[in-house]
Coordinates of C-alpha atoms in Angstrom, one line a residue:
M158 CA 1.9 26.8 28.6
D159 CA -0.8 28.6 29.8
Q160 CA -3.3 30.0 26.8
I161 CA -1.8 33.0 25.3
I162 CA -3.3 36.5 25.8
G163 CA -1.2 38.8 23.8
L164 CA -1.9 42.2 22.4
Q165 CA -1.2 43.1 19.1
L166 CA 1.6 46.3 19.7
Y167 CA 0.3 47.8 16.5
S168 CA -2.7 48.7 18.7
I169 CA -0.3 51.6 20.7
R170 CA 2.4 52.2 18.1
D171 CA 2.3 55.7 18.9
E172 CA 2.8 55.0 22.5
M173 CA 5.3 52.2 22.0
K174 CA 7.2 55.7 20.1
K175 CA 7.3 57.5 23.0
D176 CA 7.9 55.4 25.6
F177 CA 8.8 51.5 25.1
S178 CA 9.7 49.6 28.5
G179 CA 6.4 51.5 30.4
S180 CA 4.2 50.5 27.6
L181 CA 4.8 46.7 28.1
E182 CA 4.1 47.5 31.0
K183 CA 1.1 48.3 30.9
V184 CA -0.1 46.2 28.5
K185 CA 0.8 43.4 30.8
A186 CA -1.3 45.4 33.5
A187 CA -4.0 45.3 31.3
G188 CA -3.9 41.0 32.0
Y189 CA -2.0 40.5 28.6
N190 CA 0.8 37.6 29.5
A191 CA 2.2 37.7 26.0
V192 CA 3.3 40.2 22.9
E193 CA 3.1 39.9 19.2
F194 CA 5.7 43.0 18.0
A195 CA 4.8 45.5 14.8
D196 CA 8.4 47.4 15.1
F197 CA 11.5 47.0 17.5
Y198 CA 11.9 50.5 17.1
G199 CA 15.4 50.2 17.5
N200 CA 16.2 48.1 19.9
S201 CA 18.4 44.7 20.4
A202 CA 17.7 41.9 20.7
T203 CA 19.2 41.5 23.9
F204 CA 17.5 44.8 25.1
I205 CA 13.6 43.3 24.7
K206 CA 14.2 40.1 25.6
S207 CA 15.4 41.8 29.0
E208 CA 12.7 43.5 29.5
M209 CA 10.0 41.1 27.8
D210 CA 11.8 39.4 31.0
R211 CA 11.7 42.4 33.6
I212 CA 7.9 42.9 32.6
G213 CA 6.3 39.4 32.6
L214 CA 5.8 38.8 28.9
I215 CA 6.0 36.5 26.4
P216 CA 7.9 37.6 23.4
F217 CA 5.4 36.1 21.2
S218 CA 5.3 36.7 17.8
A219 CA 7.0 39.7 15.7
H220 CA 5.1 41.3 12.4
I221 CA 8.7 40.9 9.9
G222 CA 7.8 42.4 6.6
Y223 CA 8.4 40.7 3.4
E224 CA 11.5 42.9 1.9
M225 CA 13.2 41.5 5.4
L226 CA 11.8 38.0 4.9
S227 CA 13.7 37.7 1.2
K228 CA 16.6 39.8 1.5
K229 CA 17.9 39.0 5.7
I230 CA 16.8 36.0 6.7
D231 CA 19.6 35.6 8.6
D232 CA 19.9 38.9 10.1
V233 CA 15.4 38.1 10.6
C234 CA 17.0 34.2 12.2
E235 CA 19.2 36.0 15.0
F236 CA 17.0 38.2 15.7
S237 CA 14.1 36.1 16.2
R238 CA 16.0 33.1 17.6
E239 CA 18.0 35.6 20.4
L240 CA 14.9 37.6 21.5
G241 CA 13.1 34.1 21.8
L242 CA 9.9 33.8 19.2
S243 CA 7.3 31.0 18.5
W244 CA 6.5 32.7 15.1
V245 CA 7.1 35.4 12.9
V246 CA 3.9 37.3 10.6
C247 CA 4.4 38.5 7.6
P248 CA 2.3 41.2 7.4
G249 CA 1.3 41.0 3.8
Y250 CA 2.5 42.0 0.3
E251 CA 1.2 43.7 -2.7
I252 CA -1.2 41.0 -4.5
K253 CA -2.1 41.8 -8.3
S254 CA -2.4 38.9 -9.9
P255 CA -1.4 35.0 -9.1
E256 CA 1.9 35.7 -9.5
D257 CA 2.2 37.4 -7.2
C258 CA 1.1 34.9 -5.3
A259 CA 3.7 32.5 -5.8
K260 CA 6.3 35.2 -5.3
I261 CA 5.3 35.5 -1.6
S262 CA 4.5 31.8 -1.5
A263 CA 8.0 31.6 -2.3
I264 CA 9.7 33.8 0.8
L265 CA 7.3 32.3 3.3
A266 CA 8.7 28.9 2.1
N267 CA 12.0 29.8 2.6
A268 CA 11.4 31.7 5.7
A269 CA 9.9 28.4 7.0
R270 CA 13.0 27.0 6.2
N271 CA 15.4 29.0 7.4
L272 CA 13.5 29.1 11.2
E273 CA 12.3 25.9 11.5
P274 CA 15.6 24.7 13.0
L275 CA 15.1 26.9 15.6
G276 CA 11.8 26.6 16.3
I277 CA 9.8 29.6 14.8
R278 CA 7.3 29.0 12.6
V279 CA 6.0 31.2 9.8
A280 CA 2.8 32.2 9.4
Y281 CA 1.2 35.2 7.1
H282 CA -1.1 37.6 8.3
N283 CA -4.4 38.5 6.0
H284 CA -6.5 41.5 5.9
Y285 CA -9.7 42.0 4.1
R286 CA -7.9 41.2 0.4
E287 CA -6.6 38.0 0.5
L288 CA -10.6 36.9 0.7
D289 CA -10.9 37.7 -2.6
K290 CA -10.2 35.0 -5.2
F291 CA -8.1 33.3 -8.3
F292 CA -10.0 31.5 -10.9
G293 CA -12.1 30.5 -7.5
K294 CA -9.5 29.8 -4.6
Y295 CA -9.6 32.4 -2.4
I296 CA -6.0 34.5 -2.1
F297 CA -4.9 33.8 1.4
D298 CA -4.8 30.0 0.4
M299 CA -2.8 30.6 -2.3
I300 CA -0.1 32.4 -0.3
I301 CA 1.0 30.5 2.7
Q302 CA 0.4 26.6 0.1
N303 CA 3.9 25.8 -2.4
N304 CA 5.6 22.1 -2.6
E305 CA 8.8 23.0 -0.3
G306 CA 7.5 20.6 1.9
V307 CA 7.9 23.3 4.5
K308 CA 4.5 24.4 7.3
V309 CA 3.1 27.9 6.5
Y310 CA 0.5 28.9 8.6
A311 CA -2.2 31.7 8.2
E312 CA -2.2 34.0 11.0
I313 CA -6.3 34.8 10.4
D314 CA -8.3 37.5 11.3
T315 CA -11.5 37.9 12.5
C316 CA -12.0 41.6 11.3
W317 CA -11.0 41.0 8.0
V318 CA -12.5 37.6 7.0
Q319 CA -15.5 39.4 8.0
Y320 CA -15.1 42.0 6.8
A321 CA -15.0 40.5 3.7
G322 CA -18.5 38.8 3.8
V323 CA -16.9 35.9 4.5
D324 CA -17.9 33.5 7.8
P325 CA -15.0 33.4 10.0
V326 CA -15.8 30.6 12.4
E327 CA -16.1 27.8 7.9
F328 CA -12.8 29.9 7.1
I329 CA -11.0 28.8 10.1
D330 CA -12.6 25.7 9.8
N331 CA -11.0 24.8 6.8
K332 CA -7.8 25.7 7.8
K333 CA -7.5 22.4 10.1
D334 CA -4.1 22.5 11.9
L335 CA -3.1 25.6 9.5
A336 CA -4.2 27.6 11.8
G337 CA -2.1 29.8 12.8
P338 CA -2.2 32.5 15.7
F339 CA -5.6 34.6 15.3
H340 CA -6.4 38.3 15.9
F341 CA -8.9 38.4 18.2
K342 CA -10.7 42.0 16.5
D343 CA -13.9 42.4 16.8
I344 CA -15.8 44.6 13.9
N345 CA -18.6 47.4 14.9
T346 CA -22.4 46.9 13.5
N347 CA -21.8 49.6 10.1
Y348 CA -18.9 48.2 9.2
Q349 CA -20.7 48.4 5.7
E350 CA -20.2 52.0 5.9
I351 CA -17.2 52.8 8.0
K352 CA -13.9 52.9 7.1
S353 CA -11.9 50.6 7.2
S354 CA -9.1 52.4 10.0
E355 CA -12.0 53.6 12.1
I356 CA -13.2 50.2 13.6
N357 CA -13.6 50.1 17.0
V358 CA -14.6 48.2 18.6
E359 CA -13.8 46.3 21.8
V360 CA -13.3 42.8 21.4
G361 CA -16.4 40.7 21.8
N362 CA -18.8 44.2 22.0
G363 CA -19.0 43.4 18.4
I364 CA -21.2 41.0 16.4
I365 CA -17.9 38.4 16.0
D366 CA -19.5 35.3 17.0
F367 CA -16.4 34.6 19.7
P368 CA -17.4 31.1 21.0
A369 CA -17.1 29.6 18.0
I370 CA -14.7 31.0 17.0
I371 CA -13.5 29.6 20.1
E372 CA -15.2 26.3 19.9
V373 CA -13.6 25.5 16.8
A374 CA -10.2 26.7 17.1
R375 CA -10.4 24.1 20.4
K376 CA -11.4 21.0 17.7
N377 CA -9.2 21.8 15.6
G378 CA -6.4 22.1 18.7
V379 CA -4.8 25.1 17.4
I380 CA -5.9 27.7 20.3
G381 CA -2.9 26.9 21.6
N382 CA -1.1 29.0 18.9
G383 CA -1.8 32.2 20.5
I384 CA -4.7 34.9 20.8
F385 CA -3.8 38.3 19.4
V386 CA -5.9 41.7 19.9
E387 CA -5.4 44.5 17.8
Q388 CA -8.4 47.5 16.9
E389 CA -7.2 50.0 14.8
A390 CA -9.0 53.9 16.7
F391 CA -10.5 54.1 19.7
T392 CA -13.3 55.4 21.1
R393 CA -11.6 56.0 24.9
D394 CA -8.2 55.8 26.4
M395 CA -6.5 52.5 24.7
F396 CA -5.3 51.0 27.4
E397 CA -8.3 51.1 28.9
S398 CA -9.8 50.1 25.8
I399 CA -7.5 46.7 25.2
K400 CA -8.1 45.6 28.9
I401 CA -11.4 45.2 27.8
S402 CA -11.2 42.3 25.0
C403 CA -8.6 41.1 27.8
D404 CA -10.9 40.3 30.0
N405 CA -13.5 39.8 27.7
I406 CA -11.2 36.9 25.7
K407 CA -10.6 35.5 29.4
I408 CA -14.6 35.8 30.4
L409 CA -14.6 34.0 26.0
L410 CA -13.1 31.2 26.9
R411 CA -14.3 30.3 30.4
G412 CA -17.1 29.8 27.6
Q413 CA -19.4 32.9 29.4
E414 CA -20.2 36.4 27.5
P415 CA -19.3 39.3 28.2
K416 CA -21.1 41.7 29.9

């Protein structure tokens, strides 16, 4: 399989609501070969899969909330199998204590146990809050660890790691083979002065050291777990913006610097 370069469809959620198939066609035209779903907008797995096949996009991963993972795991398994997902990712959980870490860790481990026979892996996506610590240990690490004998992976969002004041390269390296799909999200130079929802820079046009991230991901053999662009806000047409990110990632993967 070619390198997965996908779009987290939350980036274009308003357009997806208006025109599901047309928006996916624009994602393909922007140069992506895969997507990560944030919502299915009431569509069946059969319909989505047929549209993905027609357009030429891989339904590689999906963000699915902890409520579904904990209460409707059988439905998640069937939908994910029919759609042909490779990854199911929990997009977040409210963490106020170590006990909360244990709760979501158990939910993720159970989901992984159910999805593993289908060839689908489970990951957790971080925001900056998961880079806080309890007892000297990252919340993120406490979430993905378990004693169930199953692997739960880290979908590392480069922007939020940087936003938390942590070096994304070092953080990714420490995860070794537990680094799952990556969110390549860049960050503005003045990120400490703006709201998180106003981060609007394309990949390669901000301050994240993506050449070093690519190098460490290749070293650890996890670059093939997928690269996904997610952008919170836009200063130009969103489809132009996501194309810039896709083009820049392809340049970075060749070992070159975007212009």
